[in-house]
Amino acid sequence: MPHLLSSELFWSKRYNFFLSKGYTLRVRYSPSWVPSWQGKHGAGALPQLHEDYVKIGHPDTLDATNHDGTVVFIKKIYADEHPFEEKIALYCSSEYLRKDAANHCVPVIDNFEDDEEPNIHYIVMPLLRPCLDPEFVTIAEVLDFMKQVLQGMKFMHDNNVSHGDCVAQNIMMDAQYLCPDGWHPIYYQRSRNVTGNLYYKNRSDVEVVYYFIDFGLATLHPPGQTLLITGDLGRDRDVPELSRYKPYDPFKVDIYILGHMFEQEFLSKYGRLEDLEPLIRLMTAQSPDERPTAEDALKLFEKICNIFSASSRAHRRLRGINESGAECVAKDVAFAARHSINHIWS
């Protein structure tokens, strides 16, 4: 196939297979694909102006269109490398557990095996956006995010699942109301046809639901038991107890990773979140024994939320950690003016 990366050939060769399952890959991966810029002149000859120029993002995931026109993501799982990933994803997405409002594990729409290699399995998930894009604007938006992921972590732990890699990159969001006009599944900062800019609403004004993805390092524990594990994989390389030789409690690792993410993405970037420091210090304690359970972390967080609510600070703008006093005042005034105008017209 012309212009395809080696990692894309896998998907292109299976175009008709996915079609038989009810999923249409983008035209770039069709056996009959001819690049739309081929034979064009002027600006039309620039490949980057055409949607079918957009290459694959991660070699193991690709977007597709369902039979009803819904855009989905298909993930390829090598069962010999991650023997429990599909099982845990399906367990968390089971009909019984899906009814729990605290379940923030990504819904699995479909699953099936490859028709050529039985070691390869696929799970189909809804189209989601990275949780950090667009940036958070208000304290309330951060608190809502933290509440949902702490609820989701408690849900997983209550149901005997430790995630093992719950970094920001593995938390996505349903942004259908945040970006009502949609976005390109790979170039997610561009419009669907990649030629236009993206239109966002405010997180505070719409429903945004956050989901944990990627159960490749997850563990399903026997009811009422904690399986100590070994291994030093995962994106967060600062977890103190990770070891290939000495067993550790993966539930406490989850707490550290989540607390470290809160610290890196919020405390280190924004002011006005100081009340969150005691919780984050506990979650990132060097000793696993000093860290709270997911249930206790959520309880402490809820107490902190009450402090923000009582002082009416939750809807204030997040202050950049490096903002000068004058810059902060100017941005606060501009934010207040926009907020008032939005409410007049809403």
Coordinates of C-alpha atoms in Angstrom, one line a residue:
M1 CA 0.0 0.0 0.0
P2 CA 1.4 3.4 -0.9
H3 CA 2.5 5.8 1.9
L4 CA 1.5 3.4 4.7
L5 CA 3.8 2.9 7.7
S6 CA 4.8 -0.6 8.6
S7 CA 2.7 -0.5 11.7
E8 CA -0.3 0.4 9.5
L9 CA 0.0 -2.6 7.2
F10 CA -1.3 -4.9 9.9
W11 CA -4.6 -3.0 9.9
S12 CA -4.8 -2.5 6.2
K13 CA -4.5 -6.2 5.6
R14 CA -7.4 -6.8 7.9
Y15 CA -9.7 -4.1 6.4
N16 CA -12.2 -6.6 5.2
F17 CA -12.0 -8.6 8.4
F18 CA -13.0 -5.6 10.5
L19 CA -15.7 -4.8 7.9
S20 CA -17.2 -8.3 8.4
K21 CA -17.4 -7.5 12.2
G22 CA -19.3 -4.3 11.5
Y23 CA -16.4 -1.8 11.7
T24 CA -15.1 0.3 8.8
L25 CA -11.6 1.6 9.1
R26 CA -10.7 5.0 7.6
V27 CA -10.3 5.1 3.8
R28 CA -6.5 5.3 4.3
Y29 CA -6.6 1.6 5.2
S30 CA -8.9 0.4 2.4
P31 CA -7.4 -2.0 -0.1
S32 CA -8.5 0.4 -2.9
W33 CA -7.1 3.5 -1.2
V34 CA -5.6 6.1 -3.5
P35 CA -4.2 9.2 -1.7
S36 CA -6.6 12.0 -2.2
W37 CA -3.8 14.5 -2.8
Q38 CA -2.4 12.4 -5.7
G39 CA -2.7 14.3 -9.0
K40 CA -3.7 17.5 -7.3
H41 CA -2.1 20.9 -7.9
G42 CA -1.4 23.9 -5.7
A43 CA -2.6 23.7 -2.1
G44 CA -4.6 20.6 -2.9
A45 CA -1.3 18.8 -3.5
L46 CA -0.2 19.2 0.1
P47 CA -0.8 15.9 1.9
Q48 CA -1.3 17.4 5.3
L49 CA -4.5 19.1 4.2
H50 CA -6.2 15.8 3.6
E51 CA -7.8 13.6 6.2
D52 CA -6.4 10.4 4.7
Y53 CA -2.9 11.7 5.3
V54 CA -3.3 11.2 9.0
K55 CA -1.2 8.2 10.1
I56 CA -1.8 5.8 13.0
G57 CA -1.1 7.1 16.5
H58 CA -0.3 4.0 18.5
P59 CA 0.4 0.8 16.6
D60 CA -2.0 -1.3 18.7
T61 CA -5.1 1.0 18.5
L62 CA -7.0 2.4 15.6
D63 CA -10.3 4.2 15.1
A64 CA -13.1 2.8 13.0
T65 CA -16.8 3.6 12.3
N66 CA -19.5 1.4 13.6
H67 CA -22.4 0.3 11.4
D68 CA -24.5 3.0 13.0
G69 CA -22.0 5.7 12.1
T70 CA -20.5 6.0 15.6
V71 CA -16.7 6.4 15.8
V72 CA -15.0 3.8 18.0
F73 CA -11.5 2.7 18.9
I74 CA -10.3 -0.9 18.4
K75 CA -7.4 -2.1 20.5
K76 CA -5.2 -5.1 19.6
I77 CA -4.2 -7.3 22.5
Y78 CA -1.5 -9.9 22.3
A79 CA -2.8 -12.6 24.7
D80 CA 0.7 -14.1 25.4
E81 CA 2.0 -10.6 26.5
H82 CA -1.1 -9.5 28.4
P83 CA -3.0 -12.7 29.2
F84 CA -5.4 -11.0 31.7
E85 CA -6.0 -7.6 30.0
E86 CA -9.1 -8.6 28.0
K87 CA -10.6 -10.6 30.9
I88 CA -10.2 -7.7 33.3
A89 CA -11.6 -5.1 30.8
L90 CA -14.6 -7.3 30.1
Y91 CA -15.1 -8.0 33.9
C92 CA -15.1 -4.3 34.7
S93 CA -17.5 -3.7 31.7
S94 CA -19.9 -6.5 32.6
E95 CA -23.6 -5.7 32.7
Y96 CA -23.7 -6.0 36.5
L97 CA -20.7 -3.8 37.2
R98 CA -21.7 -1.3 34.5
K99 CA -24.8 -0.4 36.5
D100 CA -22.6 1.0 39.3
A101 CA -22.3 4.8 38.9
A102 CA -18.9 4.7 40.5
N103 CA -17.6 2.5 37.7
H104 CA -15.2 4.6 35.7
C105 CA -13.6 1.8 33.7
V106 CA -13.8 2.2 30.0
P107 CA -16.9 0.5 28.5
V108 CA -16.1 -2.4 26.2
I109 CA -18.6 -2.4 23.3
D110 CA -17.4 -5.6 21.6
N111 CA -14.6 -8.1 21.6
F112 CA -13.4 -10.8 19.2
E113 CA -10.4 -12.8 18.0
D114 CA -8.3 -12.3 15.0
D115 CA -9.2 -14.6 12.1
E116 CA -5.6 -15.4 11.3
E117 CA -3.7 -15.3 14.6
P118 CA -5.6 -16.7 17.6
N119 CA -3.1 -15.0 19.9
I120 CA -4.4 -11.6 18.9
H121 CA -7.7 -10.4 20.4
Y122 CA -9.5 -7.1 20.0
I123 CA -11.7 -5.0 22.2
V124 CA -13.8 -2.2 20.9
M125 CA -14.2 1.0 23.0
P126 CA -16.0 4.3 22.5
L127 CA -14.1 7.3 21.1
L128 CA -12.6 9.3 24.0
R129 CA -10.3 12.2 24.5
P130 CA -7.2 12.6 26.7
C131 CA -8.3 13.8 30.1
L132 CA -5.9 16.8 30.1
D133 CA -7.0 18.3 26.8
P134 CA -8.3 21.0 26.8
E135 CA -6.7 22.4 30.0
F136 CA -8.6 22.7 33.2
V137 CA -9.8 26.3 33.9
T138 CA -11.5 26.3 37.3
I139 CA -10.9 24.7 40.7
A140 CA -14.3 23.0 40.4
E141 CA -13.2 21.2 37.2
V142 CA -10.1 19.8 39.0
L143 CA -12.3 18.7 41.9
D144 CA -14.8 17.0 39.7
F145 CA -11.9 15.1 37.9
M146 CA -10.4 14.0 41.2
K147 CA -13.7 12.9 42.6
Q148 CA -14.5 10.8 39.6
V149 CA -11.1 9.1 39.4
L150 CA -11.0 8.5 43.2
Q151 CA -14.5 7.0 43.0
G152 CA -13.3 4.9 40.0
M153 CA -10.3 3.7 41.9
K154 CA -12.4 2.7 45.0
F155 CA -14.7 0.9 42.6
M156 CA -11.9 -1.1 41.1
H157 CA -10.4 -1.9 44.5
D158 CA -13.8 -2.9 45.9
N159 CA -14.2 -5.3 43.0
N160 CA -10.7 -6.8 43.5
V161 CA -9.0 -5.1 40.6
S162 CA -5.7 -3.2 40.9
H163 CA -4.9 -1.1 37.8
G164 CA -1.1 -0.9 37.9
D165 CA -0.7 2.0 35.5
C166 CA -3.3 4.7 36.4
V167 CA -1.3 7.7 35.1
A168 CA -2.9 10.6 33.3
Q169 CA -2.2 9.0 29.9
N170 CA -4.5 6.1 30.9
I171 CA -7.4 8.3 32.0
M172 CA -9.6 9.5 29.1
M173 CA -12.9 11.4 29.0
D174 CA -16.2 11.2 27.2
A175 CA -16.1 14.7 25.7
Q176 CA -19.2 14.5 23.5
Y177 CA -20.7 17.5 25.2
L178 CA -17.4 19.3 25.7
C179 CA -16.6 19.1 22.0
P180 CA -20.1 18.9 20.5
D181 CA -18.9 19.2 16.9
G182 CA -16.6 16.2 17.3
W183 CA -12.8 15.9 16.7
H184 CA -10.4 13.8 14.7
P185 CA -9.7 10.5 16.5
I186 CA -5.9 10.8 15.9
Y187 CA -5.4 14.5 15.5
Y188 CA -7.6 15.2 18.5
Q189 CA -6.8 18.9 18.6
R190 CA -8.3 19.3 15.1
S191 CA -11.8 19.0 13.6
R192 CA -13.0 15.7 12.1
N193 CA -11.8 16.7 8.6
V194 CA -8.4 18.0 10.1
T195 CA -8.7 21.3 8.3
G196 CA -10.5 23.2 11.0
N197 CA -9.9 24.3 14.6
L198 CA -11.7 22.6 17.4
Y199 CA -14.5 24.2 19.3
Y200 CA -14.7 23.6 23.1
K201 CA -17.3 24.3 25.7
N202 CA -16.3 24.8 29.3
R203 CA -15.9 21.7 31.4
S204 CA -17.9 23.4 34.1
D205 CA -20.9 23.9 31.9
V206 CA -21.3 20.3 30.5
E207 CA -21.2 16.7 31.7
V208 CA -17.7 15.2 31.4
V209 CA -17.2 11.6 32.4
Y210 CA -13.7 10.2 33.0
Y211 CA -12.6 6.6 32.4
F212 CA -9.6 4.4 33.2
I213 CA -8.2 2.6 30.1
D214 CA -5.4 0.1 29.5
F215 CA -5.6 -2.9 31.8
G216 CA -2.4 -4.4 30.5
L217 CA -0.7 -4.2 34.0
A218 CA -3.9 -4.8 36.0
T219 CA -4.4 -7.7 38.4
L220 CA -7.7 -9.4 39.3
H221 CA -7.4 -10.6 42.9
P222 CA -9.4 -13.4 44.6
P223 CA -12.3 -12.0 46.7
G224 CA -11.1 -10.6 50.0
Q225 CA -7.4 -11.2 49.2
T226 CA -4.5 -9.2 48.0
L227 CA -2.1 -10.9 45.6
L228 CA 1.4 -9.5 46.2
I229 CA 3.1 -9.1 42.8
T230 CA 6.5 -8.3 41.3
G231 CA 7.4 -6.2 38.3
D232 CA 8.8 -2.8 37.5
L233 CA 6.8 -1.8 34.5
G234 CA 4.5 1.1 34.1
R235 CA 4.8 4.7 33.1
D236 CA 5.4 6.2 36.5
R237 CA 9.0 5.4 37.3
D238 CA 8.9 7.1 40.7
V239 CA 6.9 4.5 42.6
P240 CA 9.3 3.6 45.4
E241 CA 8.5 -0.1 45.9
L242 CA 8.4 -1.3 42.2
S243 CA 10.7 -4.4 42.0
R244 CA 11.2 -7.4 39.7
Y245 CA 12.2 -9.4 42.8
K246 CA 10.5 -8.2 46.0
P247 CA 6.7 -8.6 46.1
Y248 CA 4.6 -5.6 46.8
D249 CA 0.9 -4.6 47.3
P250 CA -0.4 -3.4 43.9
F251 CA -3.4 -1.6 45.5
K252 CA -1.0 0.7 47.4
V253 CA 0.9 1.3 44.1
D254 CA -2.3 2.5 42.5
I255 CA -2.7 5.0 45.3
Y256 CA 0.8 6.3 44.8
I257 CA 0.5 6.7 41.1
L258 CA -2.8 8.5 41.3
G259 CA -1.5 10.9 44.1
H260 CA 1.7 11.5 42.1
M261 CA -0.5 12.4 39.0
F262 CA -2.5 14.8 41.1
E263 CA 0.7 16.4 42.3
Q264 CA 2.3 16.7 38.8
E265 CA -0.7 17.8 36.9
F266 CA -2.3 20.1 39.4
L267 CA -0.3 21.1 42.5
S268 CA 2.9 21.7 40.5
K269 CA 1.1 23.7 37.8
Y270 CA -1.6 25.7 39.7
G271 CA -2.1 27.8 42.8
R272 CA -5.3 27.9 44.9
L273 CA -5.2 24.1 45.4
E274 CA -3.2 24.1 48.6
D275 CA -6.0 22.4 50.6
L276 CA -5.3 19.3 48.5
E277 CA -1.7 19.0 49.8
P278 CA -2.4 16.8 52.9
L279 CA -4.3 14.2 50.8
I280 CA -1.6 14.1 48.1
R281 CA 1.2 13.9 50.7
L282 CA -0.5 10.8 52.2
M283 CA -1.1 9.2 48.8
T284 CA 2.5 9.6 47.8
A285 CA 4.1 8.5 51.1
Q286 CA 7.3 6.6 50.5
S287 CA 6.1 3.8 52.7
P288 CA 3.1 1.9 51.3
D289 CA 1.8 1.3 54.8
E290 CA 1.4 5.0 55.4
R291 CA -0.8 5.5 52.3
P292 CA -4.6 5.5 52.6
T293 CA -6.8 2.9 51.0
A294 CA -8.9 4.1 48.1
E295 CA -11.9 4.4 50.4
D296 CA -10.1 6.5 52.9
A297 CA -8.5 8.7 50.2
L298 CA -12.0 9.4 48.8
K299 CA -13.4 10.2 52.3
L300 CA -10.6 12.7 52.9
F301 CA -11.1 14.2 49.5
E302 CA -14.8 14.7 50.2
K303 CA -13.9 16.6 53.4
I304 CA -11.5 18.8 51.4
C305 CA -14.3 19.5 48.9
N306 CA -16.5 20.7 51.8
I307 CA -13.8 23.3 52.6
F308 CA -13.8 24.6 49.1
S309 CA -17.6 24.7 49.0
A310 CA -17.9 26.5 52.3
S311 CA -15.5 29.2 51.2
S312 CA -17.2 29.5 47.7
R313 CA -13.7 29.1 46.1
A314 CA -14.5 26.1 43.9
H315 CA -15.6 28.2 40.9
R316 CA -12.5 30.4 41.0
R317 CA -10.0 30.4 38.1
L318 CA -7.0 28.2 38.5
R319 CA -4.0 30.4 39.0
G320 CA -0.8 29.5 37.1
I321 CA 2.0 28.7 39.5
N322 CA 4.3 31.3 37.9
E323 CA 1.8 34.1 37.5
S324 CA 2.8 37.5 38.9
G325 CA 0.4 39.3 41.1
A326 CA -0.5 41.8 38.4
E327 CA -1.0 39.1 35.8
C328 CA -3.2 37.1 38.2
V329 CA -5.4 40.1 38.9
A330 CA -5.8 40.8 35.1
K331 CA -6.7 37.2 34.3
D332 CA -9.1 37.0 37.3
V333 CA -10.9 40.2 36.0
A334 CA -11.1 38.9 32.5
F335 CA -12.3 35.5 33.7
A336 CA -15.0 37.1 35.9
A337 CA -16.2 39.2 32.9
R338 CA -16.4 36.2 30.6
H339 CA -18.2 34.2 33.2
S340 CA -20.8 36.9 33.8
I341 CA -21.4 37.4 30.0
N342 CA -21.8 33.6 29.5
H343 CA -24.4 33.5 32.2
I344 CA -26.3 36.5 30.8
W345 CA -26.6 34.8 27.4
S346 CA -27.2 31.3 28.8

